Short mmCIF file of C-alpha atoms and ligand atoms in Angstrom, two decimals:
data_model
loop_
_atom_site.label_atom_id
_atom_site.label_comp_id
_atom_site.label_asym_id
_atom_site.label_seq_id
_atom_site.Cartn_x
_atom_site.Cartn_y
_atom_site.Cartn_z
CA UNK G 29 -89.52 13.38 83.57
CA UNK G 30 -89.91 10.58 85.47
CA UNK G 31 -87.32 7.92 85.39
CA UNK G 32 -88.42 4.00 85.99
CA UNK G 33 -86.59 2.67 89.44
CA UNK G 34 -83.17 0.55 88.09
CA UNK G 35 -80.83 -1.08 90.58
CA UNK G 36 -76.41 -0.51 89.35
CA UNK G 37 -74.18 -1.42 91.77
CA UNK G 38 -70.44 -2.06 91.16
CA UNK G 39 -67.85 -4.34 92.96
CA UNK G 40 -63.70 -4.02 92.04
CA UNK G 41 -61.48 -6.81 90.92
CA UNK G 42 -58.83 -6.53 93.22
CA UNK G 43 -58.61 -10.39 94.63
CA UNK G 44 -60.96 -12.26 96.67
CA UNK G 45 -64.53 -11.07 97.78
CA UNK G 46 -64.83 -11.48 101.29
CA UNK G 47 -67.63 -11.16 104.40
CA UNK G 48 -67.88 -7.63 103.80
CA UNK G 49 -68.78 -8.16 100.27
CA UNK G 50 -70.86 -10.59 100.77
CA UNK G 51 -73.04 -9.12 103.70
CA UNK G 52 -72.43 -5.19 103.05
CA UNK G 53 -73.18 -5.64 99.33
CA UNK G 54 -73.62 -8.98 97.60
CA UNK G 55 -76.40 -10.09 99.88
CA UNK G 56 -78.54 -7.18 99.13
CA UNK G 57 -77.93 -7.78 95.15
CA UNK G 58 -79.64 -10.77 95.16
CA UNK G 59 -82.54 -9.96 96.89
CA UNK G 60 -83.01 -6.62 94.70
CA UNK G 61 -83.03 -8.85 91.51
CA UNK G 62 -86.14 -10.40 92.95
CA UNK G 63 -88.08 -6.71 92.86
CA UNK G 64 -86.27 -4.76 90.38
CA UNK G 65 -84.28 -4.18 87.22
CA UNK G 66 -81.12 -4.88 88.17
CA UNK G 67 -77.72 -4.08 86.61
CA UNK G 68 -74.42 -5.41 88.24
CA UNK G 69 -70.74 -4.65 87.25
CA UNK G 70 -67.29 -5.64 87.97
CA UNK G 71 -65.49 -2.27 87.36
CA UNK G 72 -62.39 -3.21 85.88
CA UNK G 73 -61.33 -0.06 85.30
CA UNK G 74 -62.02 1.72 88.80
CA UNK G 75 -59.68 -1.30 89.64
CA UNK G 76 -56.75 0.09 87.27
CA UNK G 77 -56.24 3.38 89.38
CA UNK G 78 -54.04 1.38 91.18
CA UNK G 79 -51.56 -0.65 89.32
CA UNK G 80 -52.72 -4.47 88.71
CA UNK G 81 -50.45 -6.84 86.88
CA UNK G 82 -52.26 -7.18 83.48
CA UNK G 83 -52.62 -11.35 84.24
CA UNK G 84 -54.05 -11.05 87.95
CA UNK G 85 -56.65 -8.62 86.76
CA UNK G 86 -57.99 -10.64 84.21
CA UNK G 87 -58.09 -13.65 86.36
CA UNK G 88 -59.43 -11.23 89.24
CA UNK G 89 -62.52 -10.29 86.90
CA UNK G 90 -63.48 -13.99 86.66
CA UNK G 91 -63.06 -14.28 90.29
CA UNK G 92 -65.56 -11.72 90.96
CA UNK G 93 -68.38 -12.69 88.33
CA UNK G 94 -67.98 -16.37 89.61
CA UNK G 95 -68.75 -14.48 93.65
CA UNK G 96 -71.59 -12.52 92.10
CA UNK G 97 -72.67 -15.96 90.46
CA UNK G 98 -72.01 -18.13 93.75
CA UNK G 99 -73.80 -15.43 95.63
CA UNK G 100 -77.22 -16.45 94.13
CA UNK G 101 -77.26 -13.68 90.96
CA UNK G 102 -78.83 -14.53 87.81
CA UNK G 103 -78.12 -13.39 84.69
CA UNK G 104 -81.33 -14.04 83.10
CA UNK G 105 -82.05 -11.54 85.77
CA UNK G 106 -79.73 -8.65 85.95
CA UNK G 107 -77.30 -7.72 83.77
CA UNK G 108 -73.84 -8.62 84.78
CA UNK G 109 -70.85 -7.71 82.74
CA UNK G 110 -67.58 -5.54 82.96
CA UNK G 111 -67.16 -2.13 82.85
CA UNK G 112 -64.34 -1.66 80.40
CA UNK G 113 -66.62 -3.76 78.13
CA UNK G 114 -69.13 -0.93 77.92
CA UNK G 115 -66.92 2.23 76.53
CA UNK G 116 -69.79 4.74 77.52
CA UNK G 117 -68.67 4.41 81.06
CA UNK G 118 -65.18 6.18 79.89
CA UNK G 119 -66.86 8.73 77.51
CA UNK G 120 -69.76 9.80 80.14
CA UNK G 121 -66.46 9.74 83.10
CA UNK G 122 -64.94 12.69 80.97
CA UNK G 123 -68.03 14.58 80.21
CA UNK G 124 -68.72 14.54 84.46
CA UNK G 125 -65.28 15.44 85.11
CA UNK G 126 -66.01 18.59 83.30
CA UNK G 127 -68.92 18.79 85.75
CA UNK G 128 -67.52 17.85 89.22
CA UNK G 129 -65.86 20.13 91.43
CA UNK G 130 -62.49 19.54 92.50
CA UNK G 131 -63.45 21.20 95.86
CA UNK G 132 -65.57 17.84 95.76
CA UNK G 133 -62.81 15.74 94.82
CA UNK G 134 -60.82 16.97 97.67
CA UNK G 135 -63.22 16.22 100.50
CA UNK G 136 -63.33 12.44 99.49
CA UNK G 137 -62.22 10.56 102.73
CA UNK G 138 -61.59 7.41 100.79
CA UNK G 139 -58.44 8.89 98.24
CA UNK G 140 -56.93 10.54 101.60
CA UNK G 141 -56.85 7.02 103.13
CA UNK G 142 -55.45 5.70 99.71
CA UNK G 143 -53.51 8.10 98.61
CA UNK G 144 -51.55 8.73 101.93
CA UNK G 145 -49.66 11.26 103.19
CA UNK G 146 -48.93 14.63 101.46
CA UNK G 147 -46.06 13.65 100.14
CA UNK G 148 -47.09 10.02 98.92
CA UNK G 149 -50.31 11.63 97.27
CA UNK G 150 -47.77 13.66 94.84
CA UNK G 151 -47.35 9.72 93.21
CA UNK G 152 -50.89 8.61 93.47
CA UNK G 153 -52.09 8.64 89.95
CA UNK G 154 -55.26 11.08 88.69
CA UNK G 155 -56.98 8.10 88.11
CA UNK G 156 -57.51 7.32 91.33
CA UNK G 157 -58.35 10.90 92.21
CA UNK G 158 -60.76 11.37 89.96
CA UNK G 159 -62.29 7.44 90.94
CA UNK G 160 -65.63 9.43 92.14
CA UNK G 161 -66.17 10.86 89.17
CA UNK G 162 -66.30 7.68 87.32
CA UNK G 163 -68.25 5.79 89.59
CA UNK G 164 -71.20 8.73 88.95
CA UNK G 165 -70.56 8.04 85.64
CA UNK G 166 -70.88 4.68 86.18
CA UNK G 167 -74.66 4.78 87.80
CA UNK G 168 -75.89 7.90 85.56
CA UNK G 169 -74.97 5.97 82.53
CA UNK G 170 -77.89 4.26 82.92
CA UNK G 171 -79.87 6.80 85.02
CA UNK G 172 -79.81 4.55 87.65
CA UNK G 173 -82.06 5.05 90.75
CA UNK G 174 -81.22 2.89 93.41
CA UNK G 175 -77.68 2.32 94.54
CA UNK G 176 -76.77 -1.20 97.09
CA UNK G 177 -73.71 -0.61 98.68
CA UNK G 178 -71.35 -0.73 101.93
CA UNK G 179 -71.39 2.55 104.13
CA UNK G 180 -67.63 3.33 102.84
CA UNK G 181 -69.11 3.90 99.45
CA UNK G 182 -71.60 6.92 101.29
CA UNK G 183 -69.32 9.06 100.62
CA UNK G 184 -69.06 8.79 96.80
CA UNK G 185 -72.81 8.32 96.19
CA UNK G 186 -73.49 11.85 97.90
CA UNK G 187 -71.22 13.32 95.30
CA UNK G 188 -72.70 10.84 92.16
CA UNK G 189 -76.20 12.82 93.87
CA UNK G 190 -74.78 16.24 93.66
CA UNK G 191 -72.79 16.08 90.22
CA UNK G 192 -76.44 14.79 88.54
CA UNK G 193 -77.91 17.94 90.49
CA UNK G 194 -74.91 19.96 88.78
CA UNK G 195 -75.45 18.19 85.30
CA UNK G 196 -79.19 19.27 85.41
CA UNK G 197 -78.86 22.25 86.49
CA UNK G 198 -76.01 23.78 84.23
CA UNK G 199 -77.63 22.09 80.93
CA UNK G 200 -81.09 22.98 82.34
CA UNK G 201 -82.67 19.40 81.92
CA UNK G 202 -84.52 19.62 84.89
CA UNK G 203 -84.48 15.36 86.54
CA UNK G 204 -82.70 13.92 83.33
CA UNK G 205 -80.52 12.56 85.76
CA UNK G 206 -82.25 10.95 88.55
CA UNK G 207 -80.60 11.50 91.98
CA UNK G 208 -79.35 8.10 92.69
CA UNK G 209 -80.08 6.71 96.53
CA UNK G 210 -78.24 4.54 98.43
CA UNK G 211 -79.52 1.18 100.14
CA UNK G 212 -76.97 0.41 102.71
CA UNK G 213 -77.89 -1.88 104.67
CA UNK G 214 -78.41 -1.12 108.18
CA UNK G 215 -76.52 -3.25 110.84
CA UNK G 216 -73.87 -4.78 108.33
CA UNK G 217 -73.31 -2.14 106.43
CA UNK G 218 -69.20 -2.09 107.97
CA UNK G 219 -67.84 -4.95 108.45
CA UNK G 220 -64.84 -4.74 110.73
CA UNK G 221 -61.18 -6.39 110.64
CA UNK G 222 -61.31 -9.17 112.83
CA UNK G 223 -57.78 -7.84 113.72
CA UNK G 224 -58.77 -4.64 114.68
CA UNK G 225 -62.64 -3.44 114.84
CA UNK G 226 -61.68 0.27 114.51
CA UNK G 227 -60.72 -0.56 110.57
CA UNK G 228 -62.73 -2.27 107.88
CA UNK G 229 -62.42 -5.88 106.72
CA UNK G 230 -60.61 -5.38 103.67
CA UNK G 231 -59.10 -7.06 100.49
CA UNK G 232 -56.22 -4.79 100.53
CA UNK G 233 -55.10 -5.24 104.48
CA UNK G 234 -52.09 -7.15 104.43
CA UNK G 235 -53.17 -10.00 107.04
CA UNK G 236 -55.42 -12.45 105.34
CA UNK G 237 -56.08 -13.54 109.32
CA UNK G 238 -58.10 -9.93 109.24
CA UNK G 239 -61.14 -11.54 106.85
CA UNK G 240 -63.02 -14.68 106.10
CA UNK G 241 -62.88 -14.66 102.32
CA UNK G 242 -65.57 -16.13 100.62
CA UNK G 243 -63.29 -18.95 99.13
CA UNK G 244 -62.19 -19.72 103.12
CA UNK G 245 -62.34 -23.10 103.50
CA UNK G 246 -63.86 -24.84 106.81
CA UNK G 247 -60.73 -25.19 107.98
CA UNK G 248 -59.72 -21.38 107.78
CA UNK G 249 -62.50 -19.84 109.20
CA UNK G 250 -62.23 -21.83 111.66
CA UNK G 251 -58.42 -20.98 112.21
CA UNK G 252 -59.41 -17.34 111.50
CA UNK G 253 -62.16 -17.08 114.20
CA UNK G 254 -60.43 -18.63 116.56
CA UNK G 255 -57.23 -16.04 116.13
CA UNK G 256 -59.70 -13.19 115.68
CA UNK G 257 -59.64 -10.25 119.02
CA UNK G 258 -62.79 -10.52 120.64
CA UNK G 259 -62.41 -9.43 124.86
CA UNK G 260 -61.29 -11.48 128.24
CA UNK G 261 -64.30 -10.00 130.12
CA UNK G 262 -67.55 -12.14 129.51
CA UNK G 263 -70.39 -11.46 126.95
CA UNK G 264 -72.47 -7.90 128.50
CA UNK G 265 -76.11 -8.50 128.27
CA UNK G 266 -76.57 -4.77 126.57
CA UNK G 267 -74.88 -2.42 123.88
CA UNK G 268 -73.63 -0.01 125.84
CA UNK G 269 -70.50 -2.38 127.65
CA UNK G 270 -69.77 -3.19 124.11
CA UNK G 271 -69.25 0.84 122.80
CA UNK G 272 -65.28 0.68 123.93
CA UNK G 273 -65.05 -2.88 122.55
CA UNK G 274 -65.23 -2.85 118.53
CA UNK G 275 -64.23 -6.42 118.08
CA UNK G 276 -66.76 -8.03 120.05
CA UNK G 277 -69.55 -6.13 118.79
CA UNK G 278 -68.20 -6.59 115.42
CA UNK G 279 -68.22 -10.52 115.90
CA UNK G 280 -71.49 -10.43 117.49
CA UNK G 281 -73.11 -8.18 114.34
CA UNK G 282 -71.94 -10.84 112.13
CA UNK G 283 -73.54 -13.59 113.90
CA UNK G 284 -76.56 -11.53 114.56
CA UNK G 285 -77.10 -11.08 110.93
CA UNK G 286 -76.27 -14.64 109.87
CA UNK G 287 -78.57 -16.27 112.62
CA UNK G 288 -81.18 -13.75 111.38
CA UNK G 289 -81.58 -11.81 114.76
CA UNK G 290 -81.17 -8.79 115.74
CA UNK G 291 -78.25 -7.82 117.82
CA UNK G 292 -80.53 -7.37 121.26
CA UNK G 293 -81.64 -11.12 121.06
CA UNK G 294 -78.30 -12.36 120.48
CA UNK G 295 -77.02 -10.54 123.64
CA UNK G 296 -79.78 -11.76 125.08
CA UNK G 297 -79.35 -15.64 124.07
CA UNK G 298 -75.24 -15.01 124.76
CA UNK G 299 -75.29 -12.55 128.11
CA UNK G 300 -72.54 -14.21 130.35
CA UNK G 301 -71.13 -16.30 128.10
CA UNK G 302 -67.35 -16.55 127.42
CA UNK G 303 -66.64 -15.01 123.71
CA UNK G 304 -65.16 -18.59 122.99
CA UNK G 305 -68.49 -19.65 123.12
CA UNK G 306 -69.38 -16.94 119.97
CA UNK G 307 -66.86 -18.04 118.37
CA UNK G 308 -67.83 -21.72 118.39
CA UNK G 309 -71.48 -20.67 117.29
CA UNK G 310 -70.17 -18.27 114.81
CA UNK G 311 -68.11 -20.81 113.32
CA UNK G 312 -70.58 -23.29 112.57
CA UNK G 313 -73.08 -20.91 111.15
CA UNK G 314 -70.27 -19.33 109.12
CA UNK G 315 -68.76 -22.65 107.71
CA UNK G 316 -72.33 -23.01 106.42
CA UNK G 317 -73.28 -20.15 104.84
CA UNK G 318 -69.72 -19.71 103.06
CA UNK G 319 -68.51 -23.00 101.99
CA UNK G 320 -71.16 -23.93 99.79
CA UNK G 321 -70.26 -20.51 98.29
CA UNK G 322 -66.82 -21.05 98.14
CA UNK G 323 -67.20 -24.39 95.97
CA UNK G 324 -69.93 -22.90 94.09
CA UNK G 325 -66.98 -20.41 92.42
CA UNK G 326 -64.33 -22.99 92.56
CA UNK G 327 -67.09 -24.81 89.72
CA UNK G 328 -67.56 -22.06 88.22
CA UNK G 329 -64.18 -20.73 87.57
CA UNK G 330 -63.50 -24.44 85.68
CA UNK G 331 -65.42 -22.83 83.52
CA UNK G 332 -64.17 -19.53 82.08
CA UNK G 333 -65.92 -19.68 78.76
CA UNK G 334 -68.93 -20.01 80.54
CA UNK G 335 -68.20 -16.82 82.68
CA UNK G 336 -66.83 -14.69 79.81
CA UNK G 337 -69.93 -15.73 77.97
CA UNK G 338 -71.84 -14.16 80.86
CA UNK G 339 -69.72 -10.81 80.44
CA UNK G 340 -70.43 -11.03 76.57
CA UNK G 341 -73.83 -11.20 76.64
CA UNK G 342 -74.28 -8.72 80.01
CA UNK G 343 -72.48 -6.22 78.52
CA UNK G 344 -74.05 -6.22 74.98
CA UNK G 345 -77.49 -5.45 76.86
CA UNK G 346 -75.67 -3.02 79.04
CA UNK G 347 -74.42 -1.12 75.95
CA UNK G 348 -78.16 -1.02 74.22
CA UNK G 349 -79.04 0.94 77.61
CA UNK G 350 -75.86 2.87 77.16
CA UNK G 351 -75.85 4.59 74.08
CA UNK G 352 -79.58 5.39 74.14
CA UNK G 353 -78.76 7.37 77.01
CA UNK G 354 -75.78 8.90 75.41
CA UNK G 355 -77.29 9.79 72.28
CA UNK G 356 -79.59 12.58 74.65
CA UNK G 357 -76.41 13.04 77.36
CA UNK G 358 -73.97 14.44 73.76
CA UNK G 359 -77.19 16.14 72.65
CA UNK G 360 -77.97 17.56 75.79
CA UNK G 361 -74.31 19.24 76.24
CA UNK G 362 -73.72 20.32 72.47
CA UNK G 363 -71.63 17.47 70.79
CA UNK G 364 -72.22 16.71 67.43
P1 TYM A 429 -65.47 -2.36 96.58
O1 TYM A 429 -65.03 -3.23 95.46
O2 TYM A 429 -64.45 -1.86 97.53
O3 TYM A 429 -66.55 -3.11 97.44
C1 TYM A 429 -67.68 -3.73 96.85
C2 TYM A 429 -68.89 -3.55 97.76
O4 TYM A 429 -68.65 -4.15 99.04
C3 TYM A 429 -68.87 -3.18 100.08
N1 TYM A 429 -67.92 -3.41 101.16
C4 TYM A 429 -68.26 -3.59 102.45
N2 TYM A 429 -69.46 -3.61 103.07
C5 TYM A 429 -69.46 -3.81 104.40
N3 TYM A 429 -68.34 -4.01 105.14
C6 TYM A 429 -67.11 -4.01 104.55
N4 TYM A 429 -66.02 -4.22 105.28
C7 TYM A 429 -67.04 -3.78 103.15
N5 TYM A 429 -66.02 -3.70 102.25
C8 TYM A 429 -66.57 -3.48 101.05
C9 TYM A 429 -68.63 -1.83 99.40
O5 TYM A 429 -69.28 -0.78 100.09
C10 TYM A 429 -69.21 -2.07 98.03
O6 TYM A 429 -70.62 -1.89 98.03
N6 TYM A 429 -66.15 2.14 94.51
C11 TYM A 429 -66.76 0.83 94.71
C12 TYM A 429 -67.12 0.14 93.41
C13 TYM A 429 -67.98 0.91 92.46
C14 TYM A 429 -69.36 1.21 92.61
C15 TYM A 429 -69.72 1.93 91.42
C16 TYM A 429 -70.30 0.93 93.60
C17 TYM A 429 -67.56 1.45 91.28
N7 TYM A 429 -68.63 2.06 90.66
C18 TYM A 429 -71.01 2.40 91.25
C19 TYM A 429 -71.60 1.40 93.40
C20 TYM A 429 -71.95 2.13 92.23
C21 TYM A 429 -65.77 -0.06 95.46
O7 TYM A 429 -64.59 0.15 95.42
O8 TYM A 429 -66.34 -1.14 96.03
#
């Protein structure tokens, strides 16, 4: 069987989409839509496996469709919608947790680093622990080839990979499920805290001064890169000086990849220089790229019918994709 390439990628509702987002993942959405079917979702109900007040998470879901928008995705190019609009995601989550290992589940970096310690994962709820199961569920649901994502998701699609190679072989359908690759982007695919470059830029770190969110205004990137470590010693002129010294490489990746260079020529250009110097260039470039992004969802999200009509009609072509493919996944494992 051969299955036709499709693009499904998934970002949470969990506040505001920031650089990481935007350059690990968002970025590379809009330039798949140009070369292949693309189907984009704001999973909802990943987001639920930790508690959300029912009001922010409704108001988060906008939020993110008005990024994906804002971003430069189309509808009348991929399908965006939200997961908990499309049940099959649910049914097809329970039929792969009867599939998945939880030997596999207990190797997943990502629930350790949520979850806590031993005795704070006692309170963590199964949801969250079984979060990789779902997000397989998620891409196989539409037999999904191609997976754009940051290099913290690698983790997850290795075991979406190995639970379709489970699901074929136990119900002997040889490639009914296609073994979903990753695209992760090379030099941006982790984005660091400009706090501290050992950690990830993150919605959930406490200091907003740690990311440049993607409704930042001029003002507040500017505040934030200013704030943000870098080091005392001048710019090196070559990678190696910069292996001990994760901020400053992290601020240099992101201005290598918004200048459109690679990180050689930009140590290059910037060899000597003070890091306030980065900081100035970075600036500029980043007021320019974000803030037309930033107002771009501010419109938008003065109009919610608009966006929910977006989700409506996304997820109605979502479903038609859907239950095709769960008609054969119930008749493949015996339901009536
Ligand atoms: P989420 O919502 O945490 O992040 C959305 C996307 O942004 C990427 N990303 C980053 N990239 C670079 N640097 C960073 N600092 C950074 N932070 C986030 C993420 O890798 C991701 O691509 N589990 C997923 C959502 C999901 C999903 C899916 C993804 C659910 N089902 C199916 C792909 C396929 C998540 O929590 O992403």
């Amino acid at each position: 069987m051969i299955n036709k390439k499709l693009v499904f990628s998934g970002v949470q509702p969990t506040g505001n989409l920031h650089l990481g987002n935007y350059l690990g993942a968002l970025k590379n959405f809009t330039s798949l839509q140009k070369e292949m079917e693309c189907i984009y979702c704001v999973v909802d109900l990943h987001a639920i496996t930790i508690f959300q007040k029912p009001s922010e998470l409704s108001e988060n879901v906008f939020k993110t469709v008005a990024s994906f928008l804002a971003a430069g995705l189309d509808p009348n190019k991929s399908i965006i919608f939200n997961q908990s609009a499309v049940s099959g995601h649910s049914e097809l989550a329970w039929i792969l947790n009867c599939v998945s290992r939880i030997g596999w589940l207990n190797r997943m970096t990502q629930f350790k680093d949520k979850a806590g310690s031993d005795k704070e994962k006692e309170k963590a709820s199964v949801g969250l622990y079984i979060y990789p199961n779902l997000m397989a569920a998620d891409i196989l649901l539409y037999k999904a080839t191609h997976v754009p994502v940051g290099a913290d998701q690698k983790q997850h699609l290795e075991l979406s990979r190995d639970i379709a190679q489970k699901f074929n072989n136990d119900f002997k359908c040889e490639n009914f499920f296609p073994l979903p690759e990753p695209l992760i982007s090379k030099n941006i695919s982790r984005i660091m805290s400009l706090r501290d470059g050992t950690k990830k830029m993150s919605k959930s770190e406490e200091s907003d001064y740690s990311r440049i969110n993607l409704r930042d205004s001029a003002d507040e990137i500017n505040k934030k890169i200013k704030k943000a470590k870098s080091d005392s010693e001048p710019i090196p002129d070559n990678l190696k000086s910069l292996e001990k010294k994760p901020e400053a490489l992290n601020l240099l990746n992101i201005y290598s990849e918004l200048s459109k260079n690679n990180l050689e020529k930009t140590l290059q250009d910037m060899a000597g220089k003070e890091y306030s110097f980065l900081k100035k260039k970075l600036t500029e470039i980043l007021v320019n790229e974000i803030t037309p992004v930033a107002s771009e969802i501010q419109k938008l999200l003065d109009d919610k019918s608009h966006l929910k009509q977006i989700l409506i009609n996304g997820s109605e072509k979502a479903n038609i994709i859907a239950e095709e493919n769960l008609k054969k996944i119930r008749d493949i494992v015996g339901l009536l």
